[in-house]
Short mmCIF file of C-alpha atoms and ligand atoms in Angstrom, two decimals:
data_model
loop_
_atom_site.label_atom_id
_atom_site.label_comp_id
_atom_site.label_asym_id
_atom_site.label_seq_id
_atom_site.Cartn_x
_atom_site.Cartn_y
_atom_site.Cartn_z
CA MET A 2 43.03 58.84 -49.46
CA LEU A 3 40.66 56.41 -51.12
CA GLY A 4 37.17 56.90 -52.44
CA ASP A 5 34.86 54.99 -54.69
CA ALA A 6 31.63 55.22 -56.65
CA LEU A 7 29.47 52.89 -58.73
CA GLY A 8 28.96 53.54 -62.41
CA ALA A 9 27.83 51.53 -65.41
CA ILE A 10 28.91 50.85 -68.97
CA ARG A 11 27.18 49.25 -71.91
CA HIS A 12 28.77 46.63 -74.13
CA GLY A 13 26.37 46.14 -77.03
CA ALA A 14 23.43 44.55 -75.30
CA ASP A 15 25.01 44.02 -71.88
CA VAL A 16 25.15 46.57 -69.10
CA HIS A 17 27.92 46.08 -66.55
CA LEU A 18 28.23 47.82 -63.22
CA VAL A 19 31.69 49.27 -62.69
CA ARG A 20 33.18 50.27 -59.34
CA VAL A 21 35.43 53.29 -59.79
CA GLN A 22 38.14 53.45 -57.10
CA ALA A 23 40.09 56.66 -56.66
CA ASP A 24 43.39 57.01 -54.85
CA VAL A 25 44.45 60.62 -54.24
CA GLY A 26 47.81 61.25 -52.68
CA PRO A 27 50.75 63.59 -52.57
CA GLY A 28 53.37 63.51 -55.28
CA PHE A 29 54.03 64.66 -58.80
CA PRO A 30 50.68 65.76 -60.37
CA ARG A 31 49.57 62.85 -62.47
CA PHE A 32 46.13 61.53 -63.45
CA THR A 33 46.06 57.84 -64.36
CA ILE A 34 43.13 55.58 -65.24
CA VAL A 35 43.73 51.82 -65.10
CA GLY A 36 41.34 48.90 -65.67
CA LEU A 37 41.16 48.59 -69.47
CA PRO A 38 39.78 52.04 -70.39
CA ASP A 39 39.44 52.69 -74.12
CA SER A 40 40.21 56.13 -75.54
CA SER A 41 36.69 57.50 -74.84
CA VAL A 42 37.13 56.63 -71.14
CA SER A 43 40.68 57.98 -71.00
CA GLU A 44 39.48 61.27 -72.47
CA ALA A 45 37.32 61.66 -69.36
CA LYS A 46 40.47 62.98 -67.61
CA ALA A 47 40.16 66.27 -69.48
CA ARG A 48 36.38 66.47 -68.97
CA VAL A 49 36.55 65.69 -65.23
CA ARG A 50 39.41 68.16 -64.59
CA SER A 51 37.62 70.97 -66.44
CA ALA A 52 34.27 70.14 -64.79
CA PHE A 53 35.86 70.47 -61.31
CA HIS A 54 37.35 73.81 -62.28
CA HIS A 55 34.12 75.30 -63.65
CA ALA A 56 32.00 73.88 -60.83
CA GLY A 57 34.25 75.79 -58.39
CA LEU A 58 35.52 72.57 -56.80
CA PRO A 59 39.19 72.19 -55.91
CA PHE A 60 40.82 69.51 -58.08
CA PRO A 61 43.33 67.44 -56.09
CA LYS A 62 46.84 68.70 -56.78
CA GLY A 63 48.87 65.51 -56.35
CA ARG A 64 48.74 62.07 -57.84
CA ILE A 65 45.33 60.63 -58.83
CA THR A 66 44.86 56.99 -59.77
CA LEU A 67 41.48 55.68 -60.87
CA ASN A 68 40.90 51.93 -61.05
CA LEU A 69 37.88 50.61 -62.92
CA GLN A 70 36.62 47.31 -61.53
CA PRO A 71 36.28 44.65 -62.84
CA ALA A 72 39.70 45.27 -64.35
CA SER A 73 39.35 42.51 -66.95
CA LEU A 74 36.38 44.16 -68.66
CA LYS A 75 37.06 46.63 -71.44
CA LYS A 76 35.45 50.01 -70.63
CA GLN A 77 34.08 52.29 -73.31
CA GLY A 78 31.82 55.33 -73.65
CA SER A 79 31.21 58.35 -71.45
CA TRP A 80 28.71 56.90 -68.98
CA LEU A 81 31.47 56.66 -66.31
CA ASP A 82 32.38 60.39 -66.21
CA LEU A 83 30.12 61.20 -63.26
CA ALA A 84 31.14 58.12 -61.25
CA MET A 85 34.83 59.04 -61.76
CA ALA A 86 34.22 62.60 -60.55
CA VAL A 87 32.31 61.33 -57.50
CA ALA A 88 35.09 58.86 -56.65
CA ILE A 89 37.64 61.73 -56.76
CA LEU A 90 35.36 63.93 -54.62
CA ARG A 91 35.07 61.15 -52.05
CA ALA A 92 38.81 60.49 -52.03
CA SER A 93 39.73 64.14 -51.54
CA ALA A 94 36.96 65.40 -49.26
CA THR A 95 37.55 66.59 -45.72
CA PRO A 96 35.61 65.68 -43.70
CA PRO A 97 35.21 62.33 -45.49
CA ILE A 98 32.06 61.63 -47.47
CA PRO A 99 30.48 58.31 -46.52
CA ARG A 100 30.31 55.75 -49.30
CA ASP A 101 27.04 54.34 -50.54
CA GLU A 102 25.76 52.09 -53.31
CA THR A 103 24.24 54.75 -55.54
CA VAL A 104 24.86 54.20 -59.25
CA PHE A 105 26.03 57.42 -60.94
CA VAL A 106 25.47 57.66 -64.69
CA GLY A 107 26.21 60.69 -66.81
CA GLU A 108 28.69 62.38 -69.08
CA LEU A 109 30.36 65.58 -67.88
CA ALA A 110 30.52 68.68 -70.04
CA LEU A 111 33.55 70.95 -69.59
CA ASP A 112 31.45 73.44 -67.58
CA GLY A 113 30.44 70.75 -65.09
CA THR A 114 26.96 70.15 -66.52
CA ILE A 115 25.79 66.54 -66.40
CA VAL A 116 24.76 65.48 -69.87
CA PRO A 117 21.86 63.01 -70.10
CA GLN A 118 22.63 59.67 -71.75
CA GLN A 119 20.47 57.64 -74.06
CA GLY A 120 19.26 54.13 -73.50
CA LEU A 121 19.30 53.56 -69.73
CA SER A 122 16.52 50.93 -69.62
CA ALA A 123 19.06 48.10 -69.43
CA ILE A 124 20.65 49.72 -66.35
CA GLY A 125 17.39 49.37 -64.45
CA LEU A 126 17.25 45.64 -65.16
CA ARG A 127 20.89 45.20 -64.13
CA MET A 128 20.45 47.23 -60.91
CA ARG A 129 17.37 45.20 -60.01
CA ASP A 130 19.31 41.95 -60.56
CA GLU A 131 22.11 43.25 -58.31
CA GLY A 132 19.69 44.45 -55.62
CA LEU A 133 20.64 48.13 -56.01
CA SER A 134 18.01 50.78 -55.47
CA SER A 135 19.60 54.22 -55.81
CA LEU A 136 20.40 55.97 -59.10
CA CYS A 137 21.84 59.44 -59.74
CA VAL A 138 21.42 60.93 -63.22
CA SER A 139 21.19 64.25 -65.01
CA ALA A 140 18.21 66.46 -64.22
CA ASP A 141 17.29 66.24 -67.90
CA GLN A 142 17.59 62.49 -68.13
CA SER A 143 14.49 60.77 -69.47
CA LEU A 144 13.85 57.40 -67.87
CA PRO A 145 11.11 54.79 -68.32
CA TRP A 146 8.33 55.53 -65.82
CA PRO A 147 8.57 52.15 -64.00
CA PHE A 148 11.96 53.44 -62.71
CA ASP A 149 10.07 55.84 -60.42
CA ASP A 150 8.64 52.89 -58.49
CA MET A 151 11.74 50.69 -58.73
CA PHE A 152 14.46 53.12 -57.60
CA GLN A 153 15.21 56.21 -55.60
CA ILE A 154 16.32 58.58 -58.32
CA SER A 155 18.45 61.66 -57.62
CA ARG A 156 18.60 64.20 -60.39
CA THR A 157 21.20 66.93 -60.55
CA SER A 158 22.09 69.35 -63.27
CA ASN A 159 25.80 69.87 -62.53
CA LEU A 160 28.81 68.59 -60.61
CA ALA A 161 28.66 71.41 -58.00
CA ASP A 162 25.17 70.20 -56.95
CA VAL A 163 26.42 66.62 -56.76
CA ALA A 164 29.23 67.77 -54.40
CA VAL A 165 26.70 69.56 -52.17
CA MET A 166 24.45 66.50 -52.10
CA LEU A 167 27.35 64.19 -51.27
CA ARG A 168 28.51 66.41 -48.41
CA GLN A 169 25.01 66.57 -47.00
CA ASN A 170 24.71 62.81 -47.50
CA GLN A 171 21.53 63.38 -49.41
CA VAL A 172 22.13 61.52 -52.61
CA ARG A 173 19.51 58.98 -51.79
CA GLY A 174 16.17 60.55 -51.30
CA VAL A 175 16.82 63.83 -53.07
CA VAL A 176 14.25 63.53 -55.77
CA SER A 177 13.68 66.57 -57.86
CA SER A 178 10.61 66.86 -60.01
CA SER A 179 10.55 63.59 -61.84
CA ARG A 180 11.27 63.75 -65.52
CA SER A 181 10.52 60.12 -66.18
CA ALA A 182 8.22 59.69 -69.11
CA LYS A 183 4.76 59.87 -67.61
CA ARG A 184 2.55 56.84 -67.68
CA VAL A 185 -0.06 57.54 -70.30
CA ALA A 186 -2.86 55.50 -71.70
CA GLU A 187 -1.41 54.50 -75.03
CA ASP A 188 -3.63 54.66 -78.04
CA ARG A 189 -3.71 51.53 -80.03
CA ARG A 190 -3.91 52.18 -83.72
CA ALA A 191 -7.33 50.89 -84.68
CA PRO A 192 -6.99 48.38 -87.50
CA LEU A 193 -8.30 49.28 -90.91
CA LEU A 194 -9.93 45.92 -91.36
CA CYS A 195 -12.03 44.35 -88.66
CA GLY A 196 -12.53 41.16 -90.64
CA HIS A 197 -15.18 38.54 -90.64
CA GLN A 198 -16.23 36.71 -87.50
CA VAL A 199 -14.08 33.70 -88.44
CA GLU A 200 -10.99 35.82 -88.88
CA GLN A 201 -11.58 37.76 -85.68
CA ARG A 202 -11.71 34.45 -83.84
CA LEU A 203 -8.56 33.31 -85.63
CA LEU A 204 -6.71 36.45 -84.56
CA ALA A 205 -8.05 36.17 -81.01
CA ILE A 206 -6.80 32.56 -80.70
CA CYS A 207 -3.52 33.68 -82.18
CA ALA A 208 -3.20 36.63 -79.74
CA ALA A 209 -4.32 34.71 -76.65
CA GLY A 210 -1.92 31.78 -77.09
CA ARG A 211 0.85 33.62 -78.96
CA HIS A 212 0.39 31.07 -81.76
CA SER A 213 2.25 31.47 -85.03
CA LEU A 214 0.13 31.99 -88.12
CA LEU A 215 0.51 31.84 -91.89
CA LEU A 216 -2.07 33.77 -93.92
CA VAL A 217 -2.32 32.62 -97.53
CA GLY A 218 -4.29 34.61 -100.08
CA SER A 219 -4.30 36.33 -103.45
CA PRO A 220 -2.90 39.87 -103.77
CA GLY A 221 -5.16 42.57 -102.33
CA VAL A 222 -7.32 40.18 -100.33
CA GLY A 223 -6.33 41.90 -97.09
CA LYS A 224 -3.97 39.39 -95.50
CA THR A 225 -1.37 42.03 -94.56
CA THR A 226 -4.02 44.25 -92.96
CA LEU A 227 -5.35 41.23 -91.12
CA ALA A 228 -1.86 40.45 -89.85
CA ASP A 229 -1.51 44.07 -88.75
CA SER A 230 -4.82 43.88 -86.88
CA LEU A 231 -3.38 41.23 -84.57
CA SER A 232 -1.36 43.79 -82.62
CA TYR A 233 -4.61 45.51 -81.62
CA LEU A 234 -5.73 42.38 -79.79
CA LEU A 235 -2.46 41.78 -77.94
CA PRO A 236 -2.56 42.67 -74.23
CA ASP A 237 -0.07 45.16 -72.77
CA LEU A 238 3.29 43.79 -71.67
CA THR A 239 4.21 43.61 -68.01
CA GLU A 240 6.52 46.42 -66.88
CA GLU A 241 9.40 43.97 -66.63
CA HIS A 242 8.88 42.67 -70.17
CA ALA A 243 8.45 46.23 -71.46
CA LEU A 244 11.79 47.18 -69.86
CA GLU A 245 13.46 44.19 -71.51
CA VAL A 246 11.97 45.25 -74.84
CA ALA A 247 13.14 48.86 -74.30
CA ALA A 248 16.66 47.70 -73.41
CA TRP A 249 16.96 45.94 -76.79
CA GLN A 250 15.20 48.61 -78.84
CA GLU A 251 17.43 51.36 -77.42
CA ILE A 252 20.50 49.67 -78.91
CA THR A 253 19.31 50.26 -82.46
CA ASN A 254 17.05 53.24 -81.68
CA PRO A 255 18.48 55.38 -78.82
CA THR A 256 15.39 57.62 -78.80
CA TYR A 257 12.98 54.69 -78.36
CA ALA A 258 9.98 55.82 -76.28
CA PHE A 259 9.17 53.38 -73.46
CA SER A 260 5.90 51.59 -74.16
CA LEU A 261 3.87 48.73 -72.74
CA ARG A 262 2.66 47.76 -76.21
CA PRO A 263 4.31 44.64 -77.64
CA PRO A 264 6.78 45.45 -80.42
CA VAL A 265 5.84 44.54 -83.98
CA ARG A 266 8.80 44.12 -86.34
CA ARG A 267 8.28 43.71 -90.06
CA PRO A 268 11.63 43.23 -91.77
CA HIS A 269 11.84 43.70 -95.54
CA HIS A 270 12.10 40.48 -97.54
CA SER A 271 15.64 41.41 -98.61
CA VAL A 272 16.82 41.16 -94.96
CA SER A 273 20.02 39.17 -94.47
CA GLN A 274 20.33 36.24 -92.10
CA ARG A 275 22.56 38.34 -89.85
CA SER A 276 20.10 41.26 -89.70
CA LEU A 277 17.33 38.82 -88.88
CA LEU A 278 19.21 36.91 -86.16
CA GLY A 279 21.77 39.45 -84.93
CA GLY A 280 25.43 39.02 -84.10
CA GLY A 281 28.29 40.38 -86.17
CA ARG A 282 31.38 42.08 -84.88
CA PHE A 283 29.49 44.42 -82.56
CA GLY A 284 26.97 41.88 -81.31
CA MET A 285 23.95 43.83 -82.49
CA PRO A 286 20.48 42.38 -81.95
CA GLY A 287 18.61 41.22 -85.05
CA GLU A 288 14.95 41.63 -85.99
CA ALA A 289 14.08 38.42 -84.12
CA THR A 290 15.43 39.91 -80.87
CA LEU A 291 13.81 43.29 -81.50
CA ALA A 292 10.53 41.35 -81.78
CA HIS A 293 11.15 39.69 -78.35
CA HIS A 294 7.83 39.57 -76.41
CA GLY A 295 6.12 40.85 -79.57
CA VAL A 296 5.40 39.97 -83.16
CA LEU A 297 7.74 39.18 -86.06
CA LEU A 298 5.71 39.86 -89.18
CA LEU A 299 7.12 38.34 -92.36
CA ASP A 300 5.08 39.83 -95.18
CA GLU A 301 5.39 37.68 -98.33
CA MET A 302 7.42 35.08 -96.47
CA LEU A 303 8.32 33.15 -99.63
CA GLU A 304 10.25 36.17 -100.94
CA PHE A 305 12.72 35.99 -98.01
CA SER A 306 15.95 34.08 -98.51
CA HIS A 307 15.72 30.38 -97.74
CA ALA A 308 18.70 30.57 -95.38
CA ALA A 309 17.31 33.54 -93.41
CA ILE A 310 13.93 31.87 -92.88
CA ASN A 311 15.49 28.52 -92.05
CA ALA A 312 17.62 30.18 -89.36
CA LEU A 313 14.44 31.05 -87.43
CA ARG A 314 14.06 27.38 -86.52
CA GLU A 315 16.16 27.66 -83.34
CA PRO A 316 14.45 30.74 -81.86
CA MET A 317 11.00 29.35 -82.77
CA ASP A 318 11.78 26.28 -80.67
CA THR A 319 13.73 27.81 -77.80
CA GLY A 320 13.03 31.57 -77.83
CA VAL A 321 16.79 32.19 -77.79
CA ILE A 322 19.46 32.80 -80.44
CA GLU A 323 22.97 31.67 -79.65
CA CYS A 324 25.82 33.05 -81.71
CA THR A 325 29.48 33.84 -81.32
CA VAL A 326 30.44 37.49 -81.01
CA ASN A 327 34.18 38.20 -80.90
CA GLY A 328 34.88 34.60 -79.95
CA LYS A 329 32.39 34.68 -77.08
CA LEU A 330 29.11 32.77 -76.97
CA THR A 331 26.30 35.33 -76.84
CA ARG A 332 22.63 34.68 -76.20
CA PHE A 333 19.98 36.96 -77.68
CA PRO A 334 16.43 36.49 -76.39
CA ALA A 335 13.99 36.00 -79.26
CA SER A 336 10.63 34.87 -77.94
CA PHE A 337 8.57 36.28 -80.78
CA GLN A 338 5.25 35.37 -82.30
CA LEU A 339 5.67 34.65 -86.00
CA ILE A 340 2.98 35.96 -88.34
CA ALA A 341 3.60 35.41 -92.05
CA THR A 342 1.73 36.04 -95.27
CA ALA A 343 2.15 34.37 -98.65
CA ASN A 344 0.56 34.17 -102.07
CA PRO A 345 -0.80 30.73 -102.92
CA CYS A 346 1.20 30.45 -106.16
CA PRO A 347 3.66 32.49 -108.27
CA CYS A 348 0.84 34.38 -110.05
CA GLY A 349 -1.06 34.73 -106.79
CA TYR A 350 -4.54 33.67 -107.93
CA ARG A 351 -4.55 29.90 -107.41
CA GLY A 352 -7.85 28.84 -105.92
CA TYR A 353 -9.22 32.40 -106.11
CA GLY A 354 -9.54 33.07 -109.85
CA ASP A 355 -7.58 32.60 -113.02
CA CYS A 356 -4.29 30.89 -112.35
CA SER A 357 -1.98 29.92 -115.13
CA CYS A 358 0.71 28.35 -112.93
CA ALA A 359 1.78 24.78 -113.61
CA GLU A 360 1.58 22.33 -110.72
CA LEU A 361 5.35 21.96 -110.76
CA ASP A 362 5.84 25.74 -110.52
CA VAL A 363 3.54 25.91 -107.51
CA ARG A 364 5.43 23.13 -105.76
CA ARG A 365 8.73 24.79 -106.55
CA TYR A 366 7.32 28.10 -105.26
CA TRP A 367 6.38 26.58 -101.90
CA MET A 368 9.76 24.85 -101.64
CA ARG A 369 11.21 28.33 -101.08
CA CYS A 370 9.98 28.02 -97.51
CA PRO A 371 11.82 25.33 -95.57
CA GLY A 372 9.52 22.48 -94.54
CA PRO A 373 10.67 22.55 -90.89
CA ILE A 374 9.54 26.19 -90.64
CA LEU A 375 6.12 25.47 -92.17
CA ASP A 376 5.82 22.56 -89.73
CA ARG A 377 6.53 24.88 -86.79
CA ILE A 378 3.76 27.31 -87.75
CA ASP A 379 0.73 26.60 -85.56
CA MET A 380 -2.04 27.68 -87.92
CA VAL A 381 -2.52 28.23 -91.64
CA HIS A 382 -5.48 30.27 -92.82
CA HIS A 383 -6.60 30.89 -96.38
CA VAL A 384 -8.02 34.39 -96.69
CA ASN A 385 -10.88 34.54 -99.18
CA ARG A 386 -12.47 37.63 -100.60
CA GLN A 387 -15.89 36.25 -99.62
CA THR A 388 -14.96 36.03 -95.95
CA ASN A 389 -14.48 39.77 -95.84
CA VAL A 390 -18.01 40.60 -96.96
CA GLY A 391 -19.88 38.25 -94.68
CA GLN A 392 -21.33 38.80 -91.27
CA ARG A 393 -19.23 41.09 -89.14
CA GLY A 394 -18.20 39.88 -85.75
CA ASP A 395 -18.03 41.49 -82.33
CA PRO A 396 -16.26 44.82 -81.87
CA LEU A 397 -12.52 44.23 -81.62
CA ASP A 398 -12.50 45.66 -78.08
CA THR A 399 -14.68 42.75 -76.97
CA TRP A 400 -12.16 40.33 -78.45
CA ALA A 401 -9.26 42.23 -76.86
CA GLU A 402 -10.91 41.80 -73.46
CA LYS A 403 -11.49 38.07 -74.09
CA VAL A 404 -7.83 37.71 -75.11
CA ARG A 405 -6.69 39.43 -71.92
CA LYS A 406 -8.79 37.10 -69.75
CA ALA A 407 -7.64 34.04 -71.71
CA ARG A 408 -3.99 35.00 -71.19
CA THR A 409 -4.56 35.20 -67.42
CA LEU A 410 -6.22 31.79 -67.49
CA LEU A 411 -3.40 30.27 -69.58
CA GLN A 412 -0.75 31.73 -67.30
CA GLY A 413 -2.41 29.84 -64.43
CA GLY A 414 -1.30 26.71 -66.29
CA SER A 415 -3.98 24.41 -64.85
CA SER A 416 -5.83 23.58 -68.09
CA VAL A 417 -6.63 19.88 -68.55
CA LEU A 418 -7.88 17.79 -71.45
CA THR A 419 -10.95 15.66 -70.74
CA ASN A 420 -10.66 11.95 -71.49
CA ASP A 421 -12.91 12.36 -74.54
CA ALA A 422 -10.69 15.17 -75.82
CA LYS A 423 -7.54 13.08 -75.32
CA HIS A 424 -9.15 10.16 -77.13
CA LEU A 425 -10.28 12.33 -80.05
CA LEU A 426 -6.84 13.91 -80.34
CA TRP A 427 -5.16 10.52 -80.34
CA ARG A 428 -7.59 8.99 -82.88
CA THR A 429 -7.41 11.91 -85.29
CA CYS A 430 -3.63 12.13 -85.18
CA GLU A 431 -3.38 8.37 -85.84
CA ARG A 432 -5.77 8.61 -88.79
CA LEU A 433 -3.94 11.57 -90.32
CA HIS A 434 -0.48 10.13 -89.61
CA ALA A 435 0.25 13.35 -87.75
CA SER A 436 3.61 13.96 -86.12
CA GLU A 437 4.31 14.43 -82.41
CA ARG A 438 4.67 18.15 -83.11
CA ASP A 439 1.20 18.23 -84.74
CA ARG A 440 -0.24 16.51 -81.71
CA ALA A 441 1.39 18.96 -79.28
CA LYS A 442 0.35 21.97 -81.34
CA VAL A 443 -3.28 20.80 -81.64
CA ALA A 444 -3.39 20.30 -77.87
CA ALA A 445 -1.93 23.78 -77.29
CA LEU A 446 -4.40 25.36 -79.74
CA ALA A 447 -7.32 23.56 -78.11
CA THR A 448 -6.18 24.80 -74.68
CA THR A 449 -6.15 28.38 -75.99
CA ILE A 450 -9.59 27.94 -77.58
CA ALA A 451 -10.99 26.73 -74.24
CA ALA A 452 -9.31 29.62 -72.39
CA LEU A 453 -10.84 32.08 -74.85
CA ASP A 454 -14.24 30.74 -73.76
CA GLY A 455 -13.19 31.12 -70.13
CA ARG A 456 -12.70 27.39 -69.50
CA GLN A 457 -9.78 25.43 -68.11
CA GLU A 458 -11.30 22.12 -69.15
CA VAL A 459 -10.41 21.32 -72.75
CA SER A 460 -13.19 19.31 -74.39
CA SER A 461 -13.71 17.49 -77.72
CA PRO A 462 -15.20 20.49 -79.59
CA ASP A 463 -12.02 22.46 -78.71
CA ILE A 464 -9.92 19.67 -80.21
CA GLU A 465 -12.12 19.62 -83.33
CA GLU A 466 -11.73 23.36 -83.80
CA ALA A 467 -7.98 23.15 -83.19
CA ILE A 468 -7.68 20.40 -85.79
CA ALA A 469 -9.61 22.52 -88.26
CA TRP A 470 -7.14 25.39 -87.76
CA ARG A 471 -4.03 23.24 -87.69
CA ARG A 472 -4.88 20.56 -90.30
CA PRO A 473 -2.34 18.09 -88.91
CA GLY A 474 -0.53 15.88 -91.39
CA SER A 475 -1.57 18.01 -94.35
CA LEU A 476 0.31 21.22 -93.72
CA SER A 477 1.12 21.88 -97.33
CA PRO A 478 -0.34 25.22 -98.33
CA SER A 479 0.17 24.41 -102.01
CA ARG A 480 -2.11 21.41 -101.67
CA ASN A 481 -4.62 23.35 -99.60
CA ALA A 482 -4.65 26.23 -102.03
CA ALA A 483 -5.26 23.87 -104.92
CA THR A 484 -8.29 22.36 -103.27
ZN1 ZN B 24 -0.96 30.94 -110.08
#
């Protein structure tokens, strides 16, 4: 007799649904698994057989053949144990158990207990793409809370209970007390530095439009704390984006706790190009992908290797990293917001105090950062000690609310530049010999500035402010720092 069940496997970042087909028939007792199982999948034979025995279920005596579809895909890990057991139960049951499209995920212990697995966020995204709505996991499985709304989740603690549920045709709809992580109001870590009004506005523009930012300043002036404060202003992610983030985070951190807060990654300056971009033999995501939908914070950007920084060009333009993993083209999403800090010169005090650096040394210092990367950064801000002692701005919560409203307005996508604004933008860019990129970035900044004030009409003062932040045609921090 034949039976089948849906399961899932994970290959690095990808989750694949696997249909397990079981053929149980008379003949010499033999248990065969075909369909490219690796040794961890083949070892399931011993786990499944023992689980049947200890769950008090009769294990078919004759010949058992399991086929894992698609047969061309290499199967690894223990996620398929439960689906294999269910396929055998369905193939050997009398009366027959009707088939359904529930996805079964769990490892079997020898005593028949279903062992929870780590990192199931990606399964949810895959099931949603495939239009599947029913999931069966261990009673102790922790799942992101949006799963409760997305799927019918059946939770069972052992194989005997699964057999009972299958016979009663109750897999779908049997929902035990949900163990999904409860939705909680997440505390945002209040920033240590609230900053001056000017800097709060800078961060708000940055947060509302996801603009990239370079903060230049002498050591101890507070540029790192300022960069950290940005995450406080960022609105929560949508559930879908948060699930995407969780799916990537779980690859490097299996105990990642699902969160709606955007991720903030701050790689050390000794990070290699591969660790920053991902790839390698196992196709692991890099820091840029772990910062997807969030912030990539490069503290002391000029200390990073030239090659590593230069490699960020592609994701900064397209939000995607393409690389070859085991001869196969792989795409890693990397839509991050770049926030970087840098000293103005090798000694760090140029423009802010005593600086003994020669002009040539300063130029050489800034040449560590590839020009195309500097050009792609939307805003450069010089942090002064004085700006931190001046008039304090609004409470950060007020800014966070403005940012949230501005994001909604920007997502509407119906902002327009007035004729005066267009004219001013054109004239200024001509005068400053600004590039097309400068022009586009000034327009985008001005649109964000208008949205922050609750307007969809982008006027001349917005363009003026955007130009002041962007400084088109003169984006050379060494020159700015010297003046
Ligand atoms: Zn110096």
